[in-house]
XYZ file of C-alpha atoms in Angstrom:
466
model
C 0.000 0.000 0.000
C 1.307 3.485 -0.734
C 1.356 6.398 1.614
C -0.638 9.581 1.616
C -1.134 12.654 3.719
C -3.552 12.728 6.618
C -5.542 15.693 7.985
C -5.309 18.157 5.122
C -7.172 20.885 6.997
C -4.978 23.753 8.221
C -7.007 23.999 11.430
C -8.721 21.343 13.477
C -12.232 21.841 14.799
C -11.431 21.188 18.457
C -15.073 20.632 19.407
C -15.265 17.908 16.805
C -11.927 16.439 17.932
C -13.062 16.175 21.552
C -16.352 14.613 20.433
C -14.491 11.987 18.408
C -12.124 11.274 21.304
C -15.097 10.812 23.616
C -16.753 8.477 21.119
C -13.601 6.383 20.915
C -13.373 6.180 24.704
C -16.964 4.954 24.844
C -16.197 2.298 22.243
C -13.110 1.203 24.156
C -15.151 0.758 27.318
C -17.948 -0.893 25.412
C -16.463 -3.601 23.333
C -15.194 -6.008 25.905
C -18.141 -5.771 28.228
C -20.475 -6.461 25.337
C -18.161 -9.229 24.211
C -18.658 -10.951 27.553
C -22.416 -10.450 27.357
C -22.674 -11.987 23.914
C -20.502 -14.908 24.902
C -22.897 -15.651 27.734
C -25.834 -15.243 25.423
C -24.354 -17.487 22.747
C -24.376 -20.446 25.086
C -28.148 -20.273 24.906
C -28.345 -20.655 21.155
C -26.531 -17.595 19.740
C -27.562 -15.044 17.149
C -27.696 -16.031 13.516
C -26.966 -12.725 11.733
C -23.487 -11.194 11.799
C -22.747 -7.800 13.257
C -19.197 -6.513 13.574
C -17.572 -4.216 16.128
C -14.170 -2.583 16.439
C -12.396 -4.150 19.420
C -9.586 -2.781 21.606
C -7.252 -5.015 23.584
C -3.719 -4.494 24.911
C -3.542 -1.094 23.191
C -4.319 -2.641 19.797
C -7.389 -2.607 17.550
C -9.123 -5.558 15.932
C -12.648 -6.718 15.040
C -15.095 -9.017 16.821
C -18.523 -10.248 15.818
C -21.714 -10.162 17.848
C -20.859 -13.465 19.509
C -17.650 -12.010 20.866
C -15.543 -14.115 18.500
C -12.376 -12.507 17.177
C -12.630 -11.776 13.453
C -9.460 -9.677 13.063
C -6.784 -10.066 15.736
C -6.156 -6.869 17.710
C -2.878 -5.858 16.052
C -3.422 -2.346 14.684
C -2.397 0.901 16.357
C -5.274 2.834 14.765
C -8.955 2.101 15.248
C -10.345 -0.101 12.471
C -13.192 1.585 10.609
C -16.274 -0.532 9.857
C -18.380 1.551 7.442
C -21.385 -0.772 7.823
C -21.404 -3.155 10.786
C -23.537 -5.640 8.817
C -20.929 -5.900 6.036
C -17.527 -7.511 6.440
C -15.430 -4.630 5.128
C -12.823 -3.486 7.640
C -10.626 -0.479 6.829
C -7.232 -0.525 8.516
C -4.851 2.403 8.881
C -1.200 1.671 9.637
C 2.338 3.093 9.429
C 1.082 6.484 10.574
C 3.656 9.269 10.741
C 2.125 11.996 12.879
C 4.904 14.444 12.026
C 4.462 14.282 8.264
C 0.791 13.228 8.223
C 1.578 10.212 6.039
C -0.197 6.887 6.525
C -1.169 3.699 4.716
C -4.517 1.911 4.430
C -5.919 -1.433 3.372
C -9.285 -3.223 3.413
C -9.859 -6.678 4.900
C -12.827 -9.044 4.931
C -13.924 -11.438 7.681
C -11.471 -14.064 6.402
C -8.642 -11.587 7.081
C -8.062 -11.372 3.329
C -7.056 -8.092 1.736
C -9.691 -6.842 -0.694
C -9.917 -3.983 -3.216
C -6.201 -4.347 -3.899
C -6.246 -2.350 -7.149
C -6.041 0.892 -5.182
C -3.262 2.562 -3.229
C -5.651 4.010 -0.658
C -9.183 3.123 0.427
C -11.264 5.002 2.989
C -14.799 5.365 4.277
C -16.486 8.713 3.673
C -17.271 10.127 7.095
C -19.944 12.691 7.829
C -21.317 14.383 10.924
C -24.281 16.532 11.882
C -24.511 19.781 13.859
C -24.302 17.787 17.099
C -21.096 16.065 15.942
C -22.855 12.706 15.542
C -20.637 10.703 13.191
C -21.777 8.386 10.411
C -20.377 6.932 7.173
C -21.921 7.358 3.757
C -23.812 4.217 2.739
C -22.445 1.637 0.303
C -19.593 3.826 -0.896
C -15.842 4.014 -0.330
C -13.399 6.505 -1.744
C -10.303 5.073 -3.388
C -7.028 6.532 -4.635
C -4.761 5.526 -7.483
C -1.924 7.467 -9.102
C -2.677 10.420 -6.838
C -6.304 10.768 -7.926
C -9.513 9.826 -6.108
C -12.621 7.988 -7.196
C -15.315 5.897 -5.499
C -16.510 2.288 -5.453
C -19.451 0.549 -3.815
C -19.146 -2.264 -1.270
C -19.061 -4.797 -4.129
C -16.010 -3.080 -5.592
C -17.894 -1.632 -8.575
C -16.792 1.804 -9.793
C -19.139 4.615 -8.829
C -16.973 7.647 -9.587
C -14.059 7.496 -12.005
C -10.622 8.025 -10.508
C -10.111 11.578 -11.744
C -10.682 13.845 -8.757
C -8.262 15.682 -6.490
C -10.534 15.098 -3.517
C -13.867 13.593 -2.435
C -15.525 14.533 0.862
C -19.031 14.512 2.318
C -20.915 17.785 2.610
C -21.249 18.103 6.411
C -24.675 17.182 7.736
C -26.139 16.236 4.342
C -26.643 12.597 3.424
C -25.945 11.397 -0.094
C -24.083 14.545 -1.178
C -20.377 14.416 -1.970
C -18.132 17.390 -2.634
C -15.857 16.508 -5.560
C -12.773 18.557 -6.475
C -10.884 18.843 -9.735
C -8.327 21.453 -10.834
C -9.142 23.721 -7.924
C -12.892 23.751 -8.622
C -15.739 21.961 -6.844
C -18.840 20.053 -7.852
C -21.356 17.693 -6.217
C -22.071 13.994 -6.758
C -24.369 11.567 -4.977
C -23.567 8.177 -3.439
C -24.541 6.393 -6.670
C -22.059 8.369 -8.736
C -24.428 10.797 -10.418
C -22.748 14.184 -10.868
C -25.266 16.755 -9.647
C -23.060 19.812 -10.205
C -20.024 19.875 -12.468
C -16.696 21.015 -11.022
C -17.135 24.663 -12.045
C -17.247 26.496 -8.722
C -14.681 27.807 -6.244
C -17.012 27.069 -3.313
C -20.170 25.021 -2.737
C -22.246 24.801 0.441
C -25.609 23.199 1.110
C -28.630 25.456 1.270
C -30.722 23.179 3.498
C -30.390 19.915 5.400
C -30.993 17.470 2.539
C -29.501 16.949 -0.914
C -32.814 18.068 -2.427
C -32.705 21.597 -0.996
C -30.141 22.884 -3.470
C -26.705 24.447 -3.157
C -25.164 27.873 -2.701
C -22.381 28.224 -5.289
C -19.577 30.790 -5.562
C -18.012 31.676 -8.904
C -14.573 32.978 -9.910
C -15.668 36.569 -9.281
C -16.561 35.823 -5.661
C -20.304 36.158 -6.273
C -22.948 33.713 -5.024
C -25.968 32.051 -6.612
C -28.241 29.056 -5.976
C -28.595 25.884 -8.051
C -31.094 23.133 -7.260
C -30.433 19.389 -7.342
C -31.642 19.164 -10.968
C -28.925 21.659 -12.053
C -31.461 24.446 -12.516
C -30.116 27.915 -11.696
C -32.494 29.387 -9.098
C -30.576 32.600 -8.454
C -27.737 33.806 -10.690
C -24.264 34.481 -9.297
C -24.732 38.180 -8.533
C -24.875 38.398 -4.735
C -22.164 39.175 -2.185
C -23.722 36.680 0.233
C -26.570 34.176 0.377
C -27.692 32.972 3.810
C -28.873 29.453 4.601
C -32.291 31.003 5.237
C -34.997 30.077 2.776
C -38.567 28.874 2.382
C -41.623 29.274 0.163
C -39.364 30.119 -2.817
C -37.869 33.010 -0.832
C -34.186 33.554 -0.108
C -32.121 35.916 2.048
C -29.336 37.560 0.047
C -26.926 40.472 0.292
C -26.616 42.757 -2.734
C -24.807 46.088 -2.849
C -24.049 45.688 0.830
C -27.697 45.375 1.933
C -29.521 42.266 3.084
C -32.958 41.566 1.634
C -35.468 38.845 0.812
C -35.923 37.918 -2.859
C -38.086 35.364 -4.638
C -36.827 32.683 -7.014
C -37.056 35.176 -9.897
C -34.594 37.453 -8.100
C -37.304 40.044 -7.423
C -37.171 42.036 -4.187
C -39.802 40.982 -1.637
C -38.631 42.628 1.615
C -35.854 45.196 1.794
C -36.173 47.274 4.967
C -37.392 47.455 8.572
C -34.774 45.065 9.975
C -31.080 44.676 10.618
C -31.032 40.964 9.866
C -33.380 38.177 8.785
C -33.184 35.092 11.027
C -35.808 32.868 9.351
C -38.584 32.791 6.778
C -41.895 31.579 8.176
C -43.227 28.236 7.012
C -46.642 29.479 5.943
C -46.554 30.952 2.446
C -46.583 34.757 2.211
C -46.726 35.103 5.998
C -43.445 36.762 6.848
C -40.062 36.497 8.519
C -38.399 36.452 11.914
C -36.233 39.560 11.999
C -33.551 40.972 14.315
C -33.188 44.600 15.405
C -30.870 45.798 18.170
C -30.128 42.181 19.035
C -33.794 41.347 19.668
C -36.100 39.067 17.686
C -39.558 39.793 16.338
C -41.876 38.914 13.426
C -42.960 40.979 10.420
C -44.967 40.136 7.330
C -43.664 40.477 3.785
C -44.978 44.036 3.456
C -42.852 45.095 6.418
C -45.705 45.303 8.948
C -44.481 44.300 12.412
C -46.576 41.458 13.845
C -44.487 40.812 16.969
C -42.222 43.565 18.239
C -38.512 42.770 18.478
C -38.389 42.048 22.219
C -37.115 38.474 22.558
C -33.576 37.151 22.878
C -34.411 34.386 20.424
C -37.447 33.300 18.446
C -37.927 29.969 16.668
C -41.015 29.021 14.676
C -42.249 25.636 15.926
C -45.302 25.389 13.693
C -47.725 27.770 12.042
C -48.498 30.721 14.352
C -46.491 29.177 17.197
C -43.045 30.263 18.389
C -40.559 29.101 20.998
C -39.378 32.367 22.542
C -36.450 33.188 24.815
C -36.310 35.846 27.499
C -32.950 35.996 29.193
C -32.114 32.373 29.980
C -35.694 31.096 30.084
C -37.965 29.873 27.309
C -41.705 29.830 26.755
C -44.145 29.558 23.855
C -46.126 32.387 22.246
C -48.550 32.629 19.321
C -48.637 35.119 16.446
C -50.695 37.523 18.563
C -47.942 37.440 21.194
C -50.152 35.539 23.633
C -48.200 33.424 26.111
C -49.150 29.772 25.636
C -46.419 28.262 27.850
C -44.871 30.386 30.628
C -41.211 31.420 30.530
C -40.031 29.000 33.190
C -38.081 26.376 31.254
C -34.384 26.190 30.426
C -35.180 24.766 26.981
C -38.158 23.862 24.804
C -38.160 21.867 21.567
C -40.853 20.830 19.121
C -41.010 17.460 17.374
C -42.912 17.908 14.134
C -43.433 14.190 13.449
C -44.965 13.532 16.855
C -46.548 17.008 17.088
C -45.294 17.218 20.682
C -43.370 19.774 22.719
C -40.656 18.858 25.200
C -39.801 21.425 27.868
C -36.886 20.911 30.238
C -36.285 22.604 33.579
C -33.022 23.422 35.345
C -33.000 19.948 36.961
C -33.113 18.202 33.558
C -36.702 17.119 34.173
C -38.669 16.916 30.931
C -42.324 17.839 30.462
C -43.878 16.368 27.317
C -46.834 18.401 26.016
C -49.485 17.823 23.380
C -50.308 20.357 20.673
C -52.600 22.182 23.117
C -49.570 22.757 25.391
C -50.954 20.415 28.062
C -48.369 18.386 30.001
C -49.061 14.697 29.388
C -45.950 12.991 30.770
C -43.051 13.992 33.006
C -39.650 12.372 33.439
C -36.120 12.434 32.117
C -36.284 12.220 28.334
C -34.055 9.466 26.967
C -35.052 9.356 23.311
C -37.584 10.443 20.717
C -37.714 7.897 17.904
C -39.687 9.289 14.979
C -39.138 6.202 12.814
C -40.904 3.916 15.268
C -43.221 6.569 16.684
C -42.348 6.597 20.374
C -40.512 8.480 23.089
C -38.722 7.045 26.096
C -38.773 8.525 29.593
C -37.101 7.589 32.837
C -39.803 7.773 35.496
C -39.137 6.824 39.122
C -36.118 4.655 38.236
C -38.023 2.889 35.454
C -37.737 3.308 31.684
C -41.115 3.689 30.015
C -42.197 4.043 26.412
C -45.085 6.056 24.962
C -46.420 6.569 21.471
C -47.205 10.069 20.243
C -50.765 9.699 21.541
C -49.185 9.344 25.017
C -50.240 5.717 25.324
C -47.768 3.512 27.182
C -46.207 0.814 24.985
C -44.596 -2.523 25.777
C -40.847 -2.167 25.293
C -40.486 -5.616 23.684
C -42.882 -4.528 20.949
C -41.015 -1.277 20.391
C -37.526 -2.756 20.728
C -38.356 -5.851 18.701
C -34.881 -6.077 17.125
C -33.052 -6.077 20.460
C -31.269 -9.134 21.794
C -31.255 -8.005 25.438
C -33.752 -6.116 27.572
C -33.112 -4.105 30.694
C -34.691 -5.585 33.814
C -34.777 -4.585 37.470
C -34.785 -6.745 40.592
C -34.186 -5.766 44.213
C -33.249 -2.235 43.085
C -30.476 -3.583 40.853
C -30.389 -3.760 37.055
C -29.543 -6.639 34.752
C -30.477 -7.907 31.297
C -32.803 -10.647 30.092
C -33.436 -12.135 26.659
C -36.751 -12.113 24.796
C -37.957 -15.093 26.819
C -37.095 -13.476 30.144
C -34.009 -15.593 30.800
C -31.334 -13.756 32.753
C -28.342 -13.043 30.530
C -26.569 -10.454 32.699
C -27.011 -10.724 36.448
C -28.616 -7.936 38.482
C -25.376 -6.242 39.496
C -25.724 -2.649 38.229
C -26.917 0.376 40.173
C -28.307 1.865 36.969
C -28.383 0.972 33.283
C -30.026 1.755 29.950
C -31.469 -0.299 27.122
C -29.269 -1.251 24.180
C -28.966 1.368 21.491
C -29.189 0.595 17.773
C -25.568 -0.606 17.778
C -26.106 -3.041 20.646
C -24.446 -0.908 23.339
C -25.914 0.061 26.715
C -24.582 2.359 29.452
C -24.282 0.885 32.940
C -23.421 2.251 36.369
C -21.835 0.316 39.196
C -20.457 1.648 42.473
C -20.824 5.218 41.195
C -18.821 4.526 38.041
C -20.239 4.705 34.567
C -19.376 2.351 31.721
C -20.927 1.168 28.498
C -22.091 -2.272 27.392
C-alpha cells in the first residue's frame, strides 16, 4: 500500500476532535463488556446474523462479531473503521507518521483477506451533523490511485471514475459528496451521479438534505443558488446568500444590503430590519427579523406582527413560536399571547410527533401535546420518529409512549433487540426475549441497548458502556 497525507485541513475543529475522542473512549469501554455479554448469550443458542464491532485489547485494535468471536486479531495501532457493521469490510490504517501526516490503508474481509487491492488508498467517507454525531456514507468508499480519487461501492464496482483531487461529504447532508478537480468543486451523490459539475470555487448546502439545493460561488466571488436538478435558481450576482430560505424566498446580500428575494430574483422585503433570522413556514406570511439584538416577526410588506423584544425566536409550527427571554424559554402565538410560561431552560418541538418537550433546570422533561398540556413527566431518553415513540425515565423505570401518550410494551417497540433491561431488588440486569437472565442484576443503573447493541451501565458510582 502506498502512503498519503492525513488531515489536510490547516485547522482542526477542536469541538469535533473532543467529540471523536469521547466516542472512541466509549467504544473502548464498550467492546469487551459487550463481548462478555454476547458470549454468555451465545451459550443459549446464539444469534444467527453477523454484526461486527471494532475491538480494543492491549492497546491494539481488531474486530469481533456479535458473539464475541475474534474476526481480526487486535494488532493495529489505529482504530479499524467498519463503514457498515452488517458488512464484512474493515478499513485498517497503519504506518502512521504523525509528524508528516503520512499513513497507509488497506481493506480486509472477515477471512482476514485483503480486498480492493487495485487501489493505493481506500477510505470510508465520514460525515457528521450539527451535534457532531458521526456516520459513514452508505455503500460507498473513496479510493485513490496514481494520486487521484474515485469511489466504489461495497461490491467493488466503480461509482466515480478516478479523476478527482478530492472527495468529501458535505457536512450534515446525506448522499451529497463534494468533488474537487483542478481547484474547482462540484457535487455527486452516493450512486455516482454528478449533480453539479466542477465549475465552482465554493459550494455549500442550502438546506439539510440533498434536495434543498446548493449555494455556489463563482470565480468573481459572487454567489448564486442551483437546485439538485442543475437548474439555476438565483444567478451568481450576490455578495452573500444565507442558509435562510422557504416558500421560494431567499435571504441575500446585494450592494451591501440584506434583503429577501423570490426565485425570480425580485425584491420581496428590503427594509425594517437589521437581519433576517428565518422565513416563516406558511406561504406569504413573513419572517423572523432581528433589530438591536432582539427578535420579532414581520410580514412580507414590512408590517411588524411581533415587536422585536425576545432574545431568540424559533417558529415551531404555524403561528407558534418558541421564545427566549434571558435564559428562560416559553411559547407564544402570532398575537404574542403566552401559551407556555417562561419557566423552562429549553423547549423543543417534534414535528413528526406534534409534541413539545420542555426541560427545567434539573433536567426534568415535560412532554406536552399540541394544546400545550403536560401529558408525561420524566427524564427524556429518546424520541424515535421512525418507530413513533418516546422514552422517559420515570421513578427509576424506563417507560415508552407513542405520540398519543399511550404507554407501549418495550419488547414490541424494541423488537430487534437481543437483550432487555430488567430490574430486581433495586439492581439492574439484562434478560433475553424469553425473560431468561443473561446479565445478572449487578448494576446500580443501566439503559437499554442502542441501535448498535451498546448500553450504558453504572456500578459503584462509576459509569461504563455495554
